[in-house]
Amino acid sequence: MLPINYLYWIFKPLLQLTWRTAYSIKIIGKENIDFKKPTLIIANHTNAVIDPIAIAQSVSRGIFFLARGDAFANNFLKWLLWQYHIIPIYRKEECVDNLEKNKETFGRMFELFDKARPVIIFSEGKCIQEKTIREFRKGTAHILVDYANEKQDLNKLHIQPIGLNYHYYNKFRADLIINFGNPFTLQNLSLDDINSKESIQIITQKTQESLAKCMIIQTEPDLYGMEISIEEIVGKELSPQFKNKNTAQNLFDMRSHITKQLTHQYKTQKEKFLVFKNELSQLENKLNSNKIPYNVFNKKKMYWYLQSMLLFFTFPIFIAGFLLNAIPFFVPKIIVKKKVKNPVFESTVRVVLGMFLFLIFYVGYFFFIPMFFELETFLQKMSVGFGVVIFAYFSLLFSYEWFQKYKEVKGFFTFLWMNKDEQQELISLHKSSKDWLRKKVVLK
């Protein structure tokens, strides 16, 4: 019988709250999950520790994770990581002397499968922040084949693809669409001999293809990031074409459409596309240098004046939220900027540090702020403590959104106070880009 890993379940509610605060998480296809059956989850890997926890917090069942074997440097770390459902997988390039230990890993993994405990593997191996899918390693296929051989059953172990689609990788409150694809088994692949090299290649290819269907993929490095600007420019015009499903699926389909159309235009009309890209780059650079948002072109002046008034009247709430949350919010950001050199780990360090700092501060607010009031009963103190914590949390979200809106309003007035020639240049570049996109993206 597998032991209960209490640390995983103690921290899971905190992780759920943290991840749903740090990212705006949207889920597609959760009805495809059947974790009552043995399941191997395959997922893309672009954002370090953020990836496995994003999946784990989105389902109620406890999930186990395969991680690089060199992280398990001693018995204590091995025990500690196991408490968080992390088990080692040893690869040649990292732990060539420890490959024999994979027998123990496979044994534990198969025991988890037998108990219907799902396991995640990141079949791409390395973690790179690109909206693409890399060649799968063959380890995934060997796990599937070895378990099928042990159980003499090609239909027992289910393969569950899950695509993690970040709009921005390292931005607070950015969209993360988690797409649960259609599960399948080795039986569905109609293999002649599952132990042959050809079958291993087919399994590897099919698992990769199944995951690709759950992802928004950009195959051309020259186009990375363009989809974000294009959604800003024509997203509202394009979105009515994607209204037949739920909100998350509609957004996924629209972003997939934008990405595919960009790739198509790049490959088929490269010279004309590069002219458009050059204009778009000029527009982006000028807007970014002046901190002007795209929606200055889409909103009337009255909208911005009303937003200014709203910001003015809600400023006290912003200040309260800022004072209550500034230290735990900004300290991780400062540490990341000074210490973290690889952008893959920026979100991981910032979110994990922030989680513990916010916990410490909120516990402090809960116990100490009621001491400043003349409260007679324990229940009154508890009520005030909970009230302060709840206000601190929601004022954090409000203050962040307030500041984002403030930057937009400030950008509008920057645009408004520009001289006419500079204004006209921006308007002309925006119109030219939008006209091109209407013909090549919106009307497709």
Coordinates of C-alpha atoms in Angstrom, one line a residue:
M1 CA 0.0 0.0 0.0
L2 CA 1.3 3.4 -1.0
P3 CA 1.9 5.9 1.9
I4 CA -0.1 9.1 2.1
N5 CA 2.2 12.1 1.4
Y6 CA 0.8 14.6 3.8
L7 CA 3.0 17.5 2.7
Y8 CA 1.5 17.4 -0.8
W9 CA -2.1 17.6 0.6
I10 CA -1.2 20.2 3.2
F11 CA 0.3 22.6 0.6
K12 CA -2.1 21.8 -2.3
P13 CA -4.9 24.3 -1.2
L14 CA -2.2 27.0 -0.8
L15 CA -0.8 26.2 -4.2
Q16 CA -4.2 26.3 -5.8
L17 CA -4.9 29.8 -4.4
T18 CA -1.4 31.0 -5.4
W19 CA -1.5 29.7 -8.9
R20 CA -5.0 30.9 -9.6
T21 CA -3.9 34.3 -8.3
A22 CA -0.6 34.5 -10.3
Y23 CA -2.3 33.3 -13.5
S24 CA -5.7 33.7 -15.0
I25 CA -6.3 29.9 -15.5
K26 CA -8.8 28.7 -18.1
I27 CA -9.5 25.0 -18.6
I28 CA -10.6 23.1 -21.7
G29 CA -11.7 19.4 -21.9
K30 CA -11.7 18.5 -18.3
E31 CA -14.5 16.0 -19.1
N32 CA -11.8 14.0 -20.9
I33 CA -10.2 13.0 -17.6
D34 CA -10.8 9.6 -16.1
F35 CA -8.2 9.3 -13.4
K36 CA -9.9 6.2 -12.0
K37 CA -8.0 4.3 -14.6
P38 CA -4.2 4.0 -14.8
T39 CA -3.0 7.2 -16.5
L40 CA 0.3 8.6 -17.8
I41 CA 0.0 12.3 -18.4
I42 CA 2.1 13.8 -21.2
A43 CA 2.6 17.6 -21.2
N44 CA 4.7 20.3 -22.8
H45 CA 7.4 21.9 -20.7
T46 CA 8.0 25.6 -21.0
N47 CA 7.9 27.1 -17.5
A48 CA 9.9 25.0 -15.0
V49 CA 8.0 24.1 -11.7
I50 CA 5.0 26.3 -12.8
D51 CA 4.1 23.6 -15.3
P52 CA 3.5 20.5 -13.1
I53 CA 1.9 22.5 -10.3
A54 CA -0.5 24.2 -12.9
I55 CA -1.7 20.8 -13.8
A56 CA -1.8 19.4 -10.3
Q57 CA -3.9 22.3 -8.9
S58 CA -6.4 22.0 -11.7
V59 CA -7.6 18.5 -10.7
S60 CA -8.8 17.0 -7.4
R61 CA -6.8 13.8 -7.6
G62 CA -3.2 13.6 -6.3
I63 CA -0.8 13.6 -9.2
F64 CA 2.8 12.4 -9.2
F65 CA 5.7 13.9 -11.2
L66 CA 8.8 12.6 -12.9
A67 CA 11.8 14.8 -12.5
R68 CA 15.5 14.8 -13.3
G69 CA 17.4 12.3 -11.3
D70 CA 20.3 14.7 -10.5
A71 CA 17.9 16.7 -8.2
F72 CA 17.9 13.7 -5.8
A73 CA 21.4 14.3 -4.4
N74 CA 20.9 12.4 -1.1
N75 CA 18.4 10.4 0.8
F76 CA 16.9 13.4 2.6
L77 CA 16.2 15.1 -0.7
K78 CA 14.8 11.9 -2.1
W79 CA 12.5 11.5 0.9
L80 CA 11.5 15.2 0.8
L81 CA 10.7 15.3 -2.9
W82 CA 8.7 12.1 -2.6
Q83 CA 6.5 13.9 0.0
Y84 CA 5.6 16.3 -2.8
H85 CA 4.9 13.4 -5.2
I86 CA 8.2 13.8 -7.1
I87 CA 10.0 10.7 -8.3
P88 CA 13.4 10.6 -10.1
I89 CA 14.0 9.6 -13.7
Y90 CA 17.6 9.2 -14.7
R91 CA 18.9 10.2 -18.2
K92 CA 22.2 9.5 -19.9
E93 CA 23.3 13.1 -20.2
E94 CA 22.8 13.8 -16.5
C95 CA 23.2 10.5 -14.5
V96 CA 24.8 7.9 -16.7
D97 CA 26.1 6.1 -13.6
N98 CA 22.6 5.9 -12.1
L99 CA 20.6 4.4 -15.1
E100 CA 20.1 1.2 -13.1
K101 CA 18.1 3.1 -10.6
N102 CA 15.4 3.6 -13.2
K103 CA 14.3 0.0 -12.4
E104 CA 13.2 1.3 -9.0
T105 CA 11.5 4.3 -10.5
F106 CA 9.6 2.1 -13.0
G107 CA 8.6 -0.2 -10.2
R108 CA 7.2 2.6 -8.1
M109 CA 5.5 4.2 -11.2
F110 CA 3.8 0.9 -12.1
E111 CA 2.6 0.6 -8.5
L112 CA 1.1 4.1 -8.8
F113 CA -0.6 3.1 -12.1
D114 CA -2.1 0.0 -10.4
K115 CA -3.5 2.3 -7.7
A116 CA -4.9 4.7 -10.4
R117 CA -2.5 7.4 -9.3
P118 CA -1.7 9.5 -12.4
V119 CA 1.9 10.3 -13.3
I120 CA 3.1 13.3 -15.3
I121 CA 6.1 13.1 -17.7
F122 CA 7.5 16.0 -19.8
S123 CA 8.5 14.0 -22.9
E124 CA 10.3 16.9 -24.5
G125 CA 13.0 16.7 -21.7
K126 CA 14.3 20.2 -21.5
C127 CA 12.3 23.3 -20.5
I128 CA 12.4 26.1 -23.1
Q129 CA 10.0 29.1 -23.3
E130 CA 8.8 28.7 -26.9
K131 CA 5.3 28.2 -28.2
T132 CA 6.3 25.1 -30.1
I133 CA 6.6 21.4 -29.5
R134 CA 10.0 19.7 -29.5
E135 CA 10.9 16.2 -30.5
F136 CA 9.8 13.6 -27.8
R137 CA 12.4 11.4 -26.1
K138 CA 11.7 7.7 -26.4
G139 CA 11.5 7.2 -22.6
T140 CA 7.7 7.8 -22.7
A141 CA 7.2 5.0 -25.2
H142 CA 9.4 2.6 -23.2
I143 CA 7.3 3.3 -20.1
L144 CA 4.1 2.5 -22.0
V145 CA 5.5 -0.6 -23.5
D146 CA 7.1 -2.0 -20.3
Y147 CA 3.8 -1.5 -18.4
A148 CA 1.8 -3.1 -21.2
N149 CA 4.2 -6.1 -21.2
E150 CA 4.1 -6.5 -17.4
K151 CA 0.2 -6.5 -17.4
Q152 CA -0.1 -8.2 -20.8
D153 CA -2.7 -5.6 -21.7
L154 CA -2.4 -2.9 -24.3
N155 CA -5.6 -1.2 -23.2
K156 CA -4.9 -0.8 -19.4
L157 CA -2.7 2.3 -19.3
H158 CA -4.3 5.5 -20.6
I159 CA -2.3 8.3 -22.2
Q160 CA -3.6 11.7 -21.3
P161 CA -2.2 14.7 -23.3
I162 CA -2.4 18.1 -21.6
G163 CA -1.3 21.3 -23.3
L164 CA -0.1 24.2 -21.3
N165 CA -0.7 27.4 -23.3
Y166 CA 0.8 30.6 -21.7
H167 CA -0.1 33.9 -23.3
Y168 CA 2.9 35.5 -21.5
Y169 CA 5.3 33.3 -19.5
N170 CA 6.5 35.7 -16.8
K171 CA 3.7 38.2 -16.3
F172 CA 1.4 38.3 -13.2
R173 CA -2.2 37.5 -14.0
A174 CA -1.4 36.3 -17.6
D175 CA -3.7 33.9 -19.3
L176 CA -2.9 30.2 -19.0
I177 CA -5.1 27.8 -21.0
I178 CA -4.8 24.2 -19.8
N179 CA -6.1 21.9 -22.6
F180 CA -7.0 18.3 -21.6
G181 CA -6.9 16.4 -24.9
N182 CA -8.5 13.0 -25.8
P183 CA -6.9 10.1 -24.0
F184 CA -5.9 6.9 -25.8
T185 CA -4.1 3.6 -25.2
L186 CA -1.6 1.5 -27.1
Q187 CA -4.5 -0.6 -28.3
N188 CA -5.7 2.4 -30.3
L189 CA -2.4 2.5 -32.3
S190 CA -2.9 -1.0 -33.9
L191 CA 0.8 -2.0 -33.4
D192 CA 2.1 -5.3 -34.8
D193 CA 4.8 -5.8 -32.3
I194 CA 5.0 -3.3 -29.4
N195 CA 8.6 -4.3 -28.6
S196 CA 10.0 -3.4 -32.0
K197 CA 12.0 -0.2 -32.8
E198 CA 9.4 0.7 -35.3
S199 CA 6.7 0.5 -32.7
I200 CA 8.7 2.7 -30.3
Q201 CA 9.0 5.3 -33.0
I202 CA 5.3 5.1 -33.8
I203 CA 4.3 5.5 -30.1
T204 CA 6.7 8.4 -29.7
Q205 CA 5.3 10.1 -32.8
K206 CA 1.6 9.5 -31.9
T207 CA 2.0 10.8 -28.3
Q208 CA 3.7 13.9 -29.7
E209 CA 0.9 14.4 -32.2
S210 CA -1.7 14.0 -29.5
L211 CA -0.1 16.7 -27.4
A212 CA 0.3 19.0 -30.4
K213 CA -3.5 19.1 -30.8
C214 CA -3.8 20.6 -27.3
M215 CA -1.3 23.4 -28.0
I216 CA -1.1 26.7 -29.8
I217 CA 2.1 26.1 -31.8
Q218 CA 4.3 28.6 -33.7
T219 CA 6.9 26.8 -35.8
E220 CA 8.6 29.9 -37.1
P221 CA 11.1 31.5 -34.7
D222 CA 10.8 34.8 -36.7
L223 CA 7.1 35.1 -35.6
Y224 CA 7.5 34.5 -31.9
G225 CA 5.4 37.1 -29.9
M226 CA 3.6 38.6 -32.9
E227 CA 0.4 36.9 -32.0
I228 CA 0.1 38.9 -28.8
S229 CA 0.2 42.3 -30.7
I230 CA -2.1 41.0 -33.4
E231 CA -4.7 39.9 -30.9
E232 CA -4.6 43.4 -29.4
I233 CA -5.2 45.0 -32.8
V234 CA -7.9 42.7 -34.3
G235 CA -9.0 40.4 -31.5
K236 CA -12.4 42.1 -31.0
E237 CA -13.1 41.9 -34.7
L238 CA -12.0 38.3 -34.9
S239 CA -13.7 36.9 -31.8
P240 CA -17.3 36.8 -33.2
Q241 CA -16.1 34.0 -35.5
F242 CA -15.3 31.9 -32.4
K243 CA -18.5 32.0 -30.4
N244 CA -19.9 28.4 -30.7
K245 CA -18.1 26.8 -27.7
N246 CA -17.2 27.7 -24.1
T247 CA -15.2 30.9 -23.4
A248 CA -11.8 29.1 -22.9
Q249 CA -12.2 27.0 -26.1
N250 CA -13.2 30.0 -28.1
L251 CA -10.1 31.9 -27.0
F252 CA -7.9 28.9 -27.7
D253 CA -9.4 28.5 -31.2
M254 CA -9.0 32.2 -32.0
R255 CA -5.4 32.3 -30.8
S256 CA -4.7 29.1 -32.8
H257 CA -6.2 30.7 -35.9
I258 CA -4.1 33.8 -35.5
T259 CA -0.9 31.7 -35.1
K260 CA -1.7 29.5 -38.1
Q261 CA -2.6 32.4 -40.4
L262 CA 0.6 34.2 -39.5
T263 CA 2.6 31.1 -40.3
H264 CA 0.7 30.6 -43.6
Q265 CA 1.3 34.2 -44.7
Y266 CA 4.9 34.0 -43.7
K267 CA 5.5 30.9 -45.8
T268 CA 3.4 31.8 -48.9
Q269 CA 3.9 35.6 -49.2
K270 CA 7.1 36.2 -47.4
E271 CA 8.1 39.5 -49.0
K272 CA 4.7 41.1 -48.4
F273 CA 4.6 39.7 -44.9
L274 CA 8.0 41.2 -44.1
V275 CA 6.7 44.6 -45.1
F276 CA 3.8 44.2 -42.7
K277 CA 6.1 42.9 -40.0
N278 CA 8.3 45.9 -40.4
E279 CA 5.4 48.3 -40.0
L280 CA 4.1 46.3 -37.0
S281 CA 7.6 46.5 -35.4
Q282 CA 7.7 50.2 -35.9
L283 CA 4.3 50.6 -34.3
E284 CA 5.2 48.4 -31.4
N285 CA 8.5 50.2 -30.8
K286 CA 6.9 53.6 -30.8
L287 CA 4.1 52.5 -28.5
N288 CA 6.4 50.8 -26.1
S289 CA 8.9 53.7 -25.9
N290 CA 6.0 56.1 -25.1
K291 CA 4.2 53.5 -22.9
I292 CA 1.0 53.9 -25.0
P293 CA -1.5 50.9 -25.1
Y294 CA -3.0 49.6 -28.3
N295 CA -6.5 50.4 -27.2
V296 CA -5.9 54.2 -27.5
F297 CA -6.9 53.6 -31.2
N298 CA -10.2 51.8 -30.3
K299 CA -11.7 53.8 -27.5
K300 CA -13.3 57.2 -27.6
K301 CA -12.1 60.1 -25.6
M302 CA -15.1 60.0 -23.3
Y303 CA -14.1 56.4 -22.2
W304 CA -10.7 57.6 -21.1
Y305 CA -12.1 60.6 -19.2
L306 CA -14.6 58.3 -17.4
Q307 CA -11.7 55.9 -16.6
S308 CA -9.7 58.8 -15.2
M309 CA -12.6 59.8 -12.8
L310 CA -13.0 56.1 -11.7
L311 CA -9.3 55.9 -10.9
F312 CA -9.5 59.1 -8.9
F313 CA -12.4 57.9 -6.8
T314 CA -11.0 54.4 -6.2
F315 CA -7.5 55.7 -5.4
P316 CA -7.9 55.1 -1.6
I317 CA -8.6 51.4 -2.2
F318 CA -5.5 51.2 -4.4
I319 CA -3.4 52.8 -1.7
A320 CA -4.7 50.4 1.0
G321 CA -4.1 47.4 -1.2
F322 CA -0.6 48.7 -2.1
L323 CA 0.4 49.2 1.5
L324 CA -0.8 45.8 2.6
N325 CA 0.8 43.9 -0.3
A326 CA 3.8 45.9 -1.6
I327 CA 6.5 44.0 0.3
P328 CA 5.5 40.4 -0.5
F329 CA 4.6 41.4 -4.1
F330 CA 7.8 43.4 -5.0
V331 CA 10.5 41.6 -3.0
P332 CA 10.3 38.4 -5.1
K333 CA 10.4 40.5 -8.2
I334 CA 13.6 42.3 -7.0
I335 CA 15.2 39.0 -6.1
V336 CA 14.4 37.5 -9.5
K337 CA 15.8 40.5 -11.3
K338 CA 19.1 40.4 -9.4
K339 CA 19.6 36.6 -9.0
V340 CA 17.8 34.7 -11.7
K341 CA 19.6 34.7 -15.1
N342 CA 17.5 32.1 -16.9
P343 CA 14.0 33.4 -17.8
V344 CA 12.6 29.8 -17.6
F345 CA 13.0 30.0 -13.8
E346 CA 11.7 33.6 -13.3
S347 CA 8.1 32.7 -12.7
T348 CA 8.9 29.7 -10.5
V349 CA 11.2 31.7 -8.2
R350 CA 8.8 34.7 -8.0
V351 CA 5.6 32.7 -7.5
V352 CA 7.1 30.3 -4.8
L353 CA 8.8 33.2 -2.9
G354 CA 5.7 35.3 -3.2
M355 CA 3.5 32.4 -1.9
F356 CA 5.5 32.1 1.3
L357 CA 5.9 35.9 1.8
F358 CA 2.2 36.5 1.4
L359 CA 1.5 33.6 3.8
I360 CA 3.7 35.1 6.4
F361 CA 2.3 38.6 6.0
Y362 CA -1.3 37.5 6.0
V363 CA -0.8 35.4 9.1
G364 CA 0.7 38.4 10.7
Y365 CA -2.3 40.6 9.7
F366 CA -4.6 37.9 11.1
F367 CA -3.1 37.9 14.6
F368 CA -1.7 41.4 15.0
I369 CA -4.2 43.8 13.5
P370 CA -7.1 42.8 15.8
M371 CA -4.8 43.8 18.7
F372 CA -5.3 47.5 17.7
F373 CA -9.0 47.2 18.3
E374 CA -10.8 47.0 21.7
L375 CA -12.3 43.5 21.1
E376 CA -13.6 41.6 24.0
T377 CA -14.2 38.1 22.7
F378 CA -12.1 35.6 20.8
L379 CA -14.8 35.3 18.1
Q380 CA -14.6 39.1 17.5
K381 CA -10.8 38.9 17.1
M382 CA -11.1 36.0 14.7
S383 CA -13.8 37.9 12.6
V384 CA -11.6 41.0 12.4
G385 CA -8.5 38.9 11.5
F386 CA -10.3 37.1 8.7
G387 CA -11.8 40.3 7.5
V388 CA -8.4 42.0 7.2
V389 CA -6.9 39.0 5.4
I390 CA -9.8 38.8 2.9
F391 CA -9.6 42.6 2.3
A392 CA -5.8 42.3 1.9
Y393 CA -6.2 39.6 -0.7
F394 CA -8.9 41.2 -2.8
S395 CA -7.3 44.6 -2.5
L396 CA -4.2 43.1 -4.0
L397 CA -6.1 42.0 -7.1
F398 CA -7.9 45.4 -7.2
S399 CA -4.7 47.4 -6.8
Y400 CA -3.0 45.4 -9.6
E401 CA -5.9 46.0 -12.0
W402 CA -6.1 49.6 -10.9
F403 CA -2.4 50.2 -11.8
Q404 CA -2.8 48.5 -15.1
K405 CA -5.7 50.8 -16.0
Y406 CA -3.7 53.8 -14.7
K407 CA -0.9 52.9 -17.1
E408 CA -3.4 52.8 -20.0
V409 CA -5.0 56.1 -19.0
K410 CA -1.5 57.7 -18.7
G411 CA -0.6 56.3 -22.1
F412 CA -3.8 57.8 -23.6
F413 CA -2.9 61.3 -22.3
T414 CA 0.7 60.8 -23.6
F415 CA -0.8 60.1 -27.0
L416 CA -3.2 63.0 -26.7
W417 CA -0.4 65.5 -25.8
M418 CA 1.8 64.4 -28.7
N419 CA 2.3 66.8 -31.6
K420 CA 0.1 66.2 -34.6
D421 CA 2.8 64.6 -36.8
E422 CA 3.7 62.0 -34.1
Q423 CA 0.1 61.2 -33.6
Q424 CA -0.6 60.9 -37.3
E425 CA 2.4 58.6 -37.7
L426 CA 1.1 56.2 -35.1
I427 CA -2.4 56.3 -36.4
S428 CA -1.1 55.6 -39.9
L429 CA 1.0 52.7 -38.8
H430 CA -1.9 51.2 -36.8
K431 CA -4.4 51.6 -39.7
S432 CA -2.0 50.0 -42.1
S433 CA -1.3 47.0 -39.8
K434 CA -5.0 46.6 -39.1
D435 CA -6.0 46.8 -42.8
W436 CA -3.5 44.1 -43.6
L437 CA -4.7 41.9 -40.7
R438 CA -8.4 42.3 -41.7
K439 CA -7.6 40.9 -45.2
K440 CA -5.2 38.2 -44.2
V441 CA -6.4 37.1 -40.7
V442 CA -9.9 38.3 -39.8
L443 CA -11.5 37.5 -43.1
K444 CA -9.9 34.0 -43.5

